[in-house]
mmCIF file of C-alpha atoms and ligand atoms in Angstrom:
data_model
loop_
_atom_site.group_PDB
_atom_site.id
_atom_site.type_symbol
_atom_site.label_atom_id
_atom_site.label_comp_id
_atom_site.label_asym_id
_atom_site.label_seq_id
_atom_site.Cartn_x
_atom_site.Cartn_y
_atom_site.Cartn_z
ATOM 1 C CA MET S 37 99.253 2.599 112.499
ATOM 2 C CA ARG S 38 95.940 1.601 114.009
ATOM 3 C CA ILE S 39 93.276 4.317 114.201
ATOM 4 C CA ASP S 40 89.972 4.008 116.019
ATOM 5 C CA VAL S 41 87.255 6.658 116.093
ATOM 6 C CA VAL S 42 84.265 6.698 118.461
ATOM 7 C CA THR S 43 81.307 8.858 117.370
ATOM 8 C CA ILE S 44 77.493 9.016 117.311
ATOM 9 C CA PHE S 45 77.738 9.843 113.589
ATOM 10 C CA PRO S 46 79.883 7.077 112.017
ATOM 11 C CA GLU S 47 78.858 8.217 108.537
ATOM 12 C CA TYR S 48 80.742 11.508 109.178
ATOM 13 C CA LEU S 49 83.984 9.512 108.997
ATOM 14 C CA GLU S 50 83.277 7.939 105.595
ATOM 15 C CA PRO S 51 85.769 10.305 103.866
ATOM 16 C CA LEU S 52 88.536 8.349 105.636
ATOM 17 C CA ARG S 53 87.706 5.518 103.242
ATOM 18 C CA ALA S 54 88.219 7.631 100.130
ATOM 19 C CA ALA S 55 91.159 8.769 98.001
ATOM 20 C CA LEU S 56 94.639 8.947 99.533
ATOM 21 C CA LEU S 57 93.559 7.734 102.973
ATOM 22 C CA GLY S 58 91.549 4.921 101.435
ATOM 23 C CA LYS S 59 94.652 3.864 99.523
ATOM 24 C CA ALA S 60 96.703 3.911 102.732
ATOM 25 C CA VAL S 61 94.164 1.487 104.216
ATOM 26 C CA ASP S 62 94.219 -0.689 101.083
ATOM 27 C CA LYS S 63 98.038 -0.752 101.237
ATOM 28 C CA GLY S 64 97.861 -1.852 104.859
ATOM 29 C CA LEU S 65 99.740 1.245 106.029
ATOM 30 C CA ILE S 66 96.908 2.091 108.416
ATOM 31 C CA SER S 67 93.784 0.472 109.770
ATOM 32 C CA VAL S 68 90.752 2.641 110.471
ATOM 33 C CA ASP S 69 87.853 1.411 112.608
ATOM 34 C CA VAL S 70 84.866 3.640 113.341
ATOM 35 C CA HIS S 71 82.652 2.765 116.298
ATOM 36 C CA ASP S 72 79.113 3.980 117.066
ATOM 37 C CA LEU S 73 79.043 5.261 120.663
ATOM 38 C CA ARG S 74 75.410 4.166 120.957
ATOM 39 C CA ASP S 75 76.558 0.539 120.788
ATOM 40 C CA TRP S 76 77.499 0.986 124.454
ATOM 41 C CA THR S 77 74.103 2.294 125.624
ATOM 42 C CA HIS S 78 71.699 -0.016 127.425
ATOM 43 C CA ASP S 79 68.435 1.902 127.349
ATOM 44 C CA VAL S 80 65.758 1.828 124.724
ATOM 45 C CA HIS S 81 66.414 5.484 123.854
ATOM 46 C CA LYS S 82 70.186 4.878 123.534
ATOM 47 C CA ALA S 83 70.727 8.077 125.550
ATOM 48 C CA VAL S 84 74.220 9.572 125.329
ATOM 49 C CA ASP S 85 73.606 13.037 126.797
ATOM 50 C CA ASP S 86 72.102 14.704 129.864
ATOM 51 C CA SER S 87 71.667 18.182 131.364
ATOM 52 C CA PRO S 88 74.767 19.985 132.653
ATOM 53 C CA TYR S 89 75.366 20.191 136.442
ATOM 54 C CA GLY S 90 75.387 23.847 137.449
ATOM 55 C CA GLY S 91 73.008 24.737 134.614
ATOM 56 C CA GLY S 92 73.942 26.364 131.311
ATOM 57 C CA PRO S 93 72.922 25.903 127.702
ATOM 58 C CA GLY S 94 72.789 22.582 125.867
ATOM 59 C CA MET S 95 73.604 19.067 127.001
ATOM 60 C CA VAL S 96 76.717 17.187 128.113
ATOM 61 C CA MET S 97 77.661 13.637 127.030
ATOM 62 C CA LYS S 98 77.219 11.023 129.757
ATOM 63 C CA PRO S 99 80.389 9.537 131.319
ATOM 64 C CA GLN S 100 79.068 5.972 131.695
ATOM 65 C CA VAL S 101 78.555 5.372 127.953
ATOM 66 C CA TRP S 102 81.936 6.876 127.040
ATOM 67 C CA GLY S 103 83.636 4.921 129.809
ATOM 68 C CA GLU S 104 82.363 1.600 128.517
ATOM 69 C CA ALA S 105 83.082 2.512 124.909
ATOM 70 C CA LEU S 106 86.683 3.561 125.595
ATOM 71 C CA ASP S 107 87.298 0.521 127.832
ATOM 72 C CA ALA S 108 86.328 -1.638 124.870
ATOM 73 C CA VAL S 109 87.962 0.344 122.048
ATOM 74 C CA CYS S 110 91.217 1.091 123.927
ATOM 75 C CA ALA S 111 91.709 -2.558 124.960
ATOM 76 C CA GLY S 112 94.868 -4.232 123.655
ATOM 77 C CA GLU S 113 97.931 -2.097 122.861
ATOM 78 C CA THR S 114 97.548 1.099 124.914
ATOM 79 C CA PRO S 115 96.690 3.937 122.498
ATOM 80 C CA ARG S 116 97.132 7.672 122.674
ATOM 81 C CA LEU S 117 93.624 9.102 123.175
ATOM 82 C CA VAL S 118 92.864 12.320 121.291
ATOM 83 C CA VAL S 119 89.764 14.313 122.263
ATOM 84 C CA PRO S 120 88.923 17.274 119.988
ATOM 85 C CA THR S 121 87.562 20.310 121.856
ATOM 86 C CA PRO S 122 87.466 24.091 121.352
ATOM 87 C CA ALA S 123 89.253 24.296 124.711
ATOM 88 C CA GLY S 124 92.163 22.078 123.648
ATOM 89 C CA ARG S 125 95.862 22.635 123.022
ATOM 90 C CA PRO S 126 96.494 23.712 119.419
ATOM 91 C CA PHE S 127 96.878 20.959 116.821
ATOM 92 C CA THR S 128 100.063 21.850 114.949
ATOM 93 C CA GLN S 129 102.352 20.268 112.366
ATOM 94 C CA ARG S 130 104.637 19.382 115.266
ATOM 95 C CA LEU S 131 101.819 17.494 117.010
ATOM 96 C CA ALA S 132 100.943 15.829 113.686
ATOM 97 C CA HIS S 133 104.514 14.484 113.525
ATOM 98 C CA GLU S 134 104.230 13.271 117.132
ATOM 99 C CA TYR S 135 101.005 11.423 116.332
ATOM 100 C CA ALA S 136 102.539 9.964 113.156
ATOM 101 C CA ALA S 137 105.039 8.152 115.389
ATOM 102 C CA GLU S 138 102.317 6.518 117.504
ATOM 103 C CA PRO S 139 101.398 2.866 116.816
ATOM 104 C CA ARG S 140 97.785 3.451 117.957
ATOM 105 C CA LEU S 141 95.524 6.496 118.046
ATOM 106 C CA VAL S 142 91.965 6.576 119.390
ATOM 107 C CA PHE S 143 89.821 9.648 118.671
ATOM 108 C CA ALA S 144 86.789 10.430 120.850
ATOM 109 C CA CYS S 145 84.299 12.635 118.989
ATOM 110 C CA GLY S 146 82.098 14.687 121.287
ATOM 111 C CA ARG S 147 78.844 16.384 120.339
ATOM 112 C CA TYR S 148 76.399 18.678 122.195
ATOM 113 C CA GLU S 149 78.489 20.905 124.515
ATOM 114 C CA GLY S 150 81.163 18.265 124.991
ATOM 115 C CA ILE S 151 81.930 15.183 127.102
ATOM 116 C CA ASP S 152 81.757 14.892 130.934
ATOM 117 C CA GLN S 153 85.284 15.833 132.058
ATOM 118 C CA ARG S 154 85.601 12.681 134.177
ATOM 119 C CA VAL S 155 85.907 10.615 130.986
ATOM 120 C CA VAL S 156 89.225 12.331 130.216
ATOM 121 C CA ASP S 157 90.257 12.272 133.894
ATOM 122 C CA ASP S 158 89.580 8.528 134.151
ATOM 123 C CA ALA S 159 91.250 7.627 130.844
ATOM 124 C CA SER S 160 94.324 9.677 131.832
ATOM 125 C CA ARG S 161 94.938 7.122 134.594
ATOM 126 C CA ARG S 162 95.664 4.460 131.945
ATOM 127 C CA MET S 163 96.886 6.234 128.796
ATOM 128 C CA ARG S 164 98.131 9.533 127.363
ATOM 129 C CA VAL S 165 95.138 11.783 126.675
ATOM 130 C CA ASP S 166 95.315 15.004 124.620
ATOM 131 C CA GLU S 167 92.453 17.507 124.458
ATOM 132 C CA VAL S 168 93.156 19.217 121.131
ATOM 133 C CA SER S 169 91.758 22.198 119.188
ATOM 134 C CA ILE S 170 92.126 22.515 115.408
ATOM 135 C CA GLY S 171 91.485 26.264 115.509
ATOM 136 C CA ASP S 172 89.850 29.160 117.294
ATOM 137 C CA TYR S 173 86.305 28.584 116.094
ATOM 138 C CA VAL S 174 83.555 26.355 117.433
ATOM 139 C CA LEU S 175 82.367 23.343 115.414
ATOM 140 C CA VAL S 176 79.224 21.316 116.166
ATOM 141 C CA GLY S 177 81.181 18.201 117.101
ATOM 142 C CA GLY S 178 84.566 16.532 116.988
ATOM 143 C CA GLU S 179 84.165 14.539 113.755
ATOM 144 C CA VAL S 180 85.404 17.213 111.350
ATOM 145 C CA ALA S 181 88.373 17.880 113.640
ATOM 146 C CA VAL S 182 89.227 14.157 113.492
ATOM 147 C CA LEU S 183 89.103 14.206 109.677
ATOM 148 C CA VAL S 184 91.530 17.140 109.719
ATOM 149 C CA MET S 185 93.918 15.518 112.168
ATOM 150 C CA VAL S 186 93.878 12.058 110.576
ATOM 151 C CA GLU S 187 94.617 13.582 107.157
ATOM 152 C CA ALA S 188 97.486 15.705 108.545
ATOM 153 C CA VAL S 189 98.964 12.707 110.409
ATOM 154 C CA VAL S 190 98.530 9.921 107.842
ATOM 155 C CA ARG S 191 100.091 11.938 105.002
ATOM 156 C CA LEU S 192 103.303 11.949 107.064
ATOM 157 C CA LEU S 193 103.517 8.149 107.168
ATOM 158 C CA PRO S 194 106.090 6.564 104.843
ATOM 159 C CA GLY S 195 104.496 5.186 101.686
ATOM 160 C CA VAL S 196 101.333 7.263 101.889
ATOM 161 C CA LEU S 197 102.262 10.281 99.790
ATOM 162 C CA GLY S 198 103.278 9.660 96.201
ATOM 163 C CA ASN S 199 105.900 12.325 96.661
ATOM 164 C CA PRO S 200 107.442 12.140 100.155
ATOM 165 C CA ALA S 201 109.572 15.212 99.426
ATOM 166 C CA SER S 202 106.327 17.191 99.569
ATOM 167 C CA ALA S 203 105.800 16.522 103.285
ATOM 168 C CA ALA S 204 109.448 17.286 103.934
ATOM 169 C CA GLN S 205 108.976 20.747 102.363
ATOM 170 C CA ASP S 206 105.683 21.442 104.083
ATOM 171 C CA SER S 207 104.797 24.907 105.165
ATOM 172 C CA PHE S 208 106.204 25.379 108.632
ATOM 173 C CA SER S 209 108.950 22.822 107.944
ATOM 174 C CA ASP S 210 111.389 25.769 107.774
ATOM 175 C CA GLY S 211 109.087 27.847 109.907
ATOM 176 C CA LEU S 212 107.769 29.907 106.986
ATOM 177 C CA LEU S 213 104.654 29.828 104.805
ATOM 178 C CA GLU S 214 105.301 28.503 101.325
ATOM 179 C CA GLY S 215 105.264 31.005 98.478
ATOM 180 C CA PRO S 216 103.251 30.941 95.224
ATOM 181 C CA SER S 217 103.351 27.995 92.790
ATOM 182 C CA TYR S 218 102.930 27.993 89.012
ATOM 183 C CA THR S 219 102.568 25.538 86.158
ATOM 184 C CA ARG S 220 101.855 25.725 82.397
ATOM 185 C CA PRO S 221 100.832 27.755 80.464
ATOM 186 C CA GLU S 222 103.525 30.436 80.677
ATOM 187 C CA VAL S 223 100.846 33.140 80.239
ATOM 188 C CA TRP S 224 97.271 32.664 81.349
ATOM 189 C CA ARG S 225 94.634 35.428 81.066
ATOM 190 C CA ASP S 226 97.490 37.898 80.472
ATOM 191 C CA LEU S 227 99.181 36.741 83.707
ATOM 192 C CA ALA S 228 102.746 35.539 83.160
ATOM 193 C CA VAL S 229 104.762 33.122 85.283
ATOM 194 C CA PRO S 230 107.571 35.050 87.100
ATOM 195 C CA GLU S 231 110.558 35.122 84.750
ATOM 196 C CA VAL S 232 113.029 33.764 87.298
ATOM 197 C CA LEU S 233 111.168 30.435 87.494
ATOM 198 C CA ARG S 234 111.843 29.828 83.806
ATOM 199 C CA SER S 235 115.494 30.908 84.010
ATOM 200 C CA GLY S 236 116.914 27.514 84.933
ATOM 201 C CA ASN S 237 119.159 29.297 87.435
ATOM 202 C CA HIS S 238 118.398 27.254 90.555
ATOM 203 C CA ARG S 239 120.407 29.471 92.886
ATOM 204 C CA LEU S 240 118.295 32.469 91.817
ATOM 205 C CA ILE S 241 115.112 30.366 91.871
ATOM 206 C CA ASP S 242 115.783 29.188 95.444
ATOM 207 C CA ARG S 243 116.536 32.760 96.510
ATOM 208 C CA TRP S 244 113.363 34.060 94.871
ATOM 209 C CA ARG S 245 111.259 31.320 96.497
ATOM 210 C CA ARG S 246 112.678 32.103 99.930
ATOM 211 C CA ASP S 247 112.034 35.832 99.420
ATOM 212 C CA GLN S 248 108.421 35.065 98.453
ATOM 213 C CA ALA S 249 107.997 32.831 101.511
ATOM 214 C CA LEU S 250 109.417 35.511 103.803
ATOM 215 C CA ARG S 251 107.244 38.268 102.311
ATOM 216 C CA ARG S 252 104.112 36.109 102.578
ATOM 217 C CA THR S 253 104.937 35.064 106.142
ATOM 218 C CA LEU S 254 105.605 38.682 107.163
ATOM 219 C CA GLU S 255 102.316 39.768 105.584
ATOM 220 C CA ARG S 256 100.047 36.919 106.733
ATOM 221 C CA ARG S 257 101.691 35.305 109.766
ATOM 222 C CA PRO S 258 104.223 37.667 111.415
ATOM 223 C CA ASP S 259 103.860 35.506 114.539
ATOM 224 C CA LEU S 260 105.738 32.725 112.737
ATOM 225 C CA LEU S 261 108.682 35.076 112.172
ATOM 226 C CA ASP S 262 108.829 35.831 115.896
ATOM 227 C CA ALA S 263 108.928 32.093 116.589
ATOM 228 C CA LEU S 264 111.895 31.414 114.283
ATOM 229 C CA PRO S 265 114.976 30.059 116.048
ATOM 230 C CA GLU S 266 117.930 32.461 116.510
ATOM 231 C CA GLY S 267 119.968 32.779 113.324
ATOM 232 C CA ALA S 268 117.239 31.336 111.079
ATOM 233 C CA LEU S 269 117.226 34.546 109.008
ATOM 234 C CA ASP S 270 120.424 35.428 107.129
ATOM 235 C CA LYS S 271 121.505 39.018 106.342
ATOM 236 C CA HIS S 272 119.777 38.901 102.945
ATOM 237 C CA ASP S 273 116.512 37.796 104.613
ATOM 238 C CA ARG S 274 116.629 40.625 107.119
ATOM 239 C CA LYS S 275 116.954 43.201 104.310
ATOM 240 C CA LEU S 276 113.459 42.295 103.024
HETATM 241 N N1 JFH A 457 88.740 23.415 117.224
HETATM 242 C C1 JFH A 457 87.453 23.028 117.547
HETATM 243 C C2 JFH A 457 87.045 21.810 118.094
HETATM 244 C C3 JFH A 457 85.694 21.914 118.239
HETATM 245 C C4 JFH A 457 84.792 20.924 118.845
HETATM 246 C C5 JFH A 457 85.264 19.640 119.154
HETATM 247 C C6 JFH A 457 84.446 18.732 119.797
HETATM 248 C C7 JFH A 457 83.138 19.109 120.148
HETATM 249 C C8 JFH A 457 82.108 18.465 120.842
HETATM 250 C C9 JFH A 457 81.048 19.349 120.881
HETATM 251 N N2 JFH A 457 81.413 20.495 120.262
HETATM 252 C C10 JFH A 457 80.545 21.655 120.103
HETATM 253 C C11 JFH A 457 80.679 22.609 121.236
HETATM 254 C C12 JFH A 457 79.797 23.666 121.260
HETATM 255 C C13 JFH A 457 79.858 24.566 122.325
HETATM 256 C C14 JFH A 457 80.788 24.408 123.321
HETATM 257 C C15 JFH A 457 80.768 25.349 124.483
HETATM 258 N N3 JFH A 457 81.859 26.274 124.470
HETATM 259 C C16 JFH A 457 81.545 27.424 125.342
HETATM 260 C C17 JFH A 457 82.300 28.583 124.785
HETATM 261 C C18 JFH A 457 82.750 28.166 123.391
HETATM 262 C C19 JFH A 457 82.123 26.821 123.131
HETATM 263 C C20 JFH A 457 81.698 23.388 123.284
HETATM 264 C C21 JFH A 457 81.635 22.449 122.224
HETATM 265 C C22 JFH A 457 82.691 20.387 119.798
HETATM 266 C C23 JFH A 457 83.493 21.292 119.149
HETATM 267 N N4 JFH A 457 85.283 23.116 117.824
HETATM 268 N N5 JFH A 457 86.375 23.779 117.385
#
């Protein structure tokens, strides 16, 4: 997978070079290129923003600079363009799997109050463009959202995770939150590991884990229960 990121703060994307993602680059599983938007300015001030038409607080990013940058960065194999924004469709595990199947992703990181809408409108004439939100809170720019999305997507690629079974058993993979996890010691600060997990009875252990996942989902994310497909809960589940 080829990933390109356009930003006025390239240094914000340095974490993509570290740890697991850095190893994925070293292994040739992904390529990551970060581009400074200001490379496509032509004025001495390298201006990338201007006042909003219609008034309002803050500044809006200029379409001309973004247009030239995306023409250059998106050249070659047509990518899927992802534009983080508070006003976007939700980024979900399902969308992460969709992106993991793409050969090329380009991320456009806005700042200020966002990017002139015509940049998205124009790009949509040539490629798939998604305006995506990573949550219902407002960041200062798109860079952190790109770090979140790249991490969620790249970990799904074959060969990236040391333990691929982990991604297969992700939260949400069965529609529920995962329950609690434990490791040694058996007792820590007077807190003991639940007996069933040391019983060796894997039928009971699986049942206990599912009960814990259901309880936690009911308590923290009842909306996920409503979204479960018909028949996803068996009669034991419904008794909880
Ligand atoms: N999931 C998520 C994504 C982001 C995000 C992504 C890209 C940019 C580029 C600039 N900003 C700051 C920013 C500040 C104010 C407004 C104005 N809006 C008016 C009412 C609420 C806000 C918009 C945008 C981003 C924010 N934030 N959260």
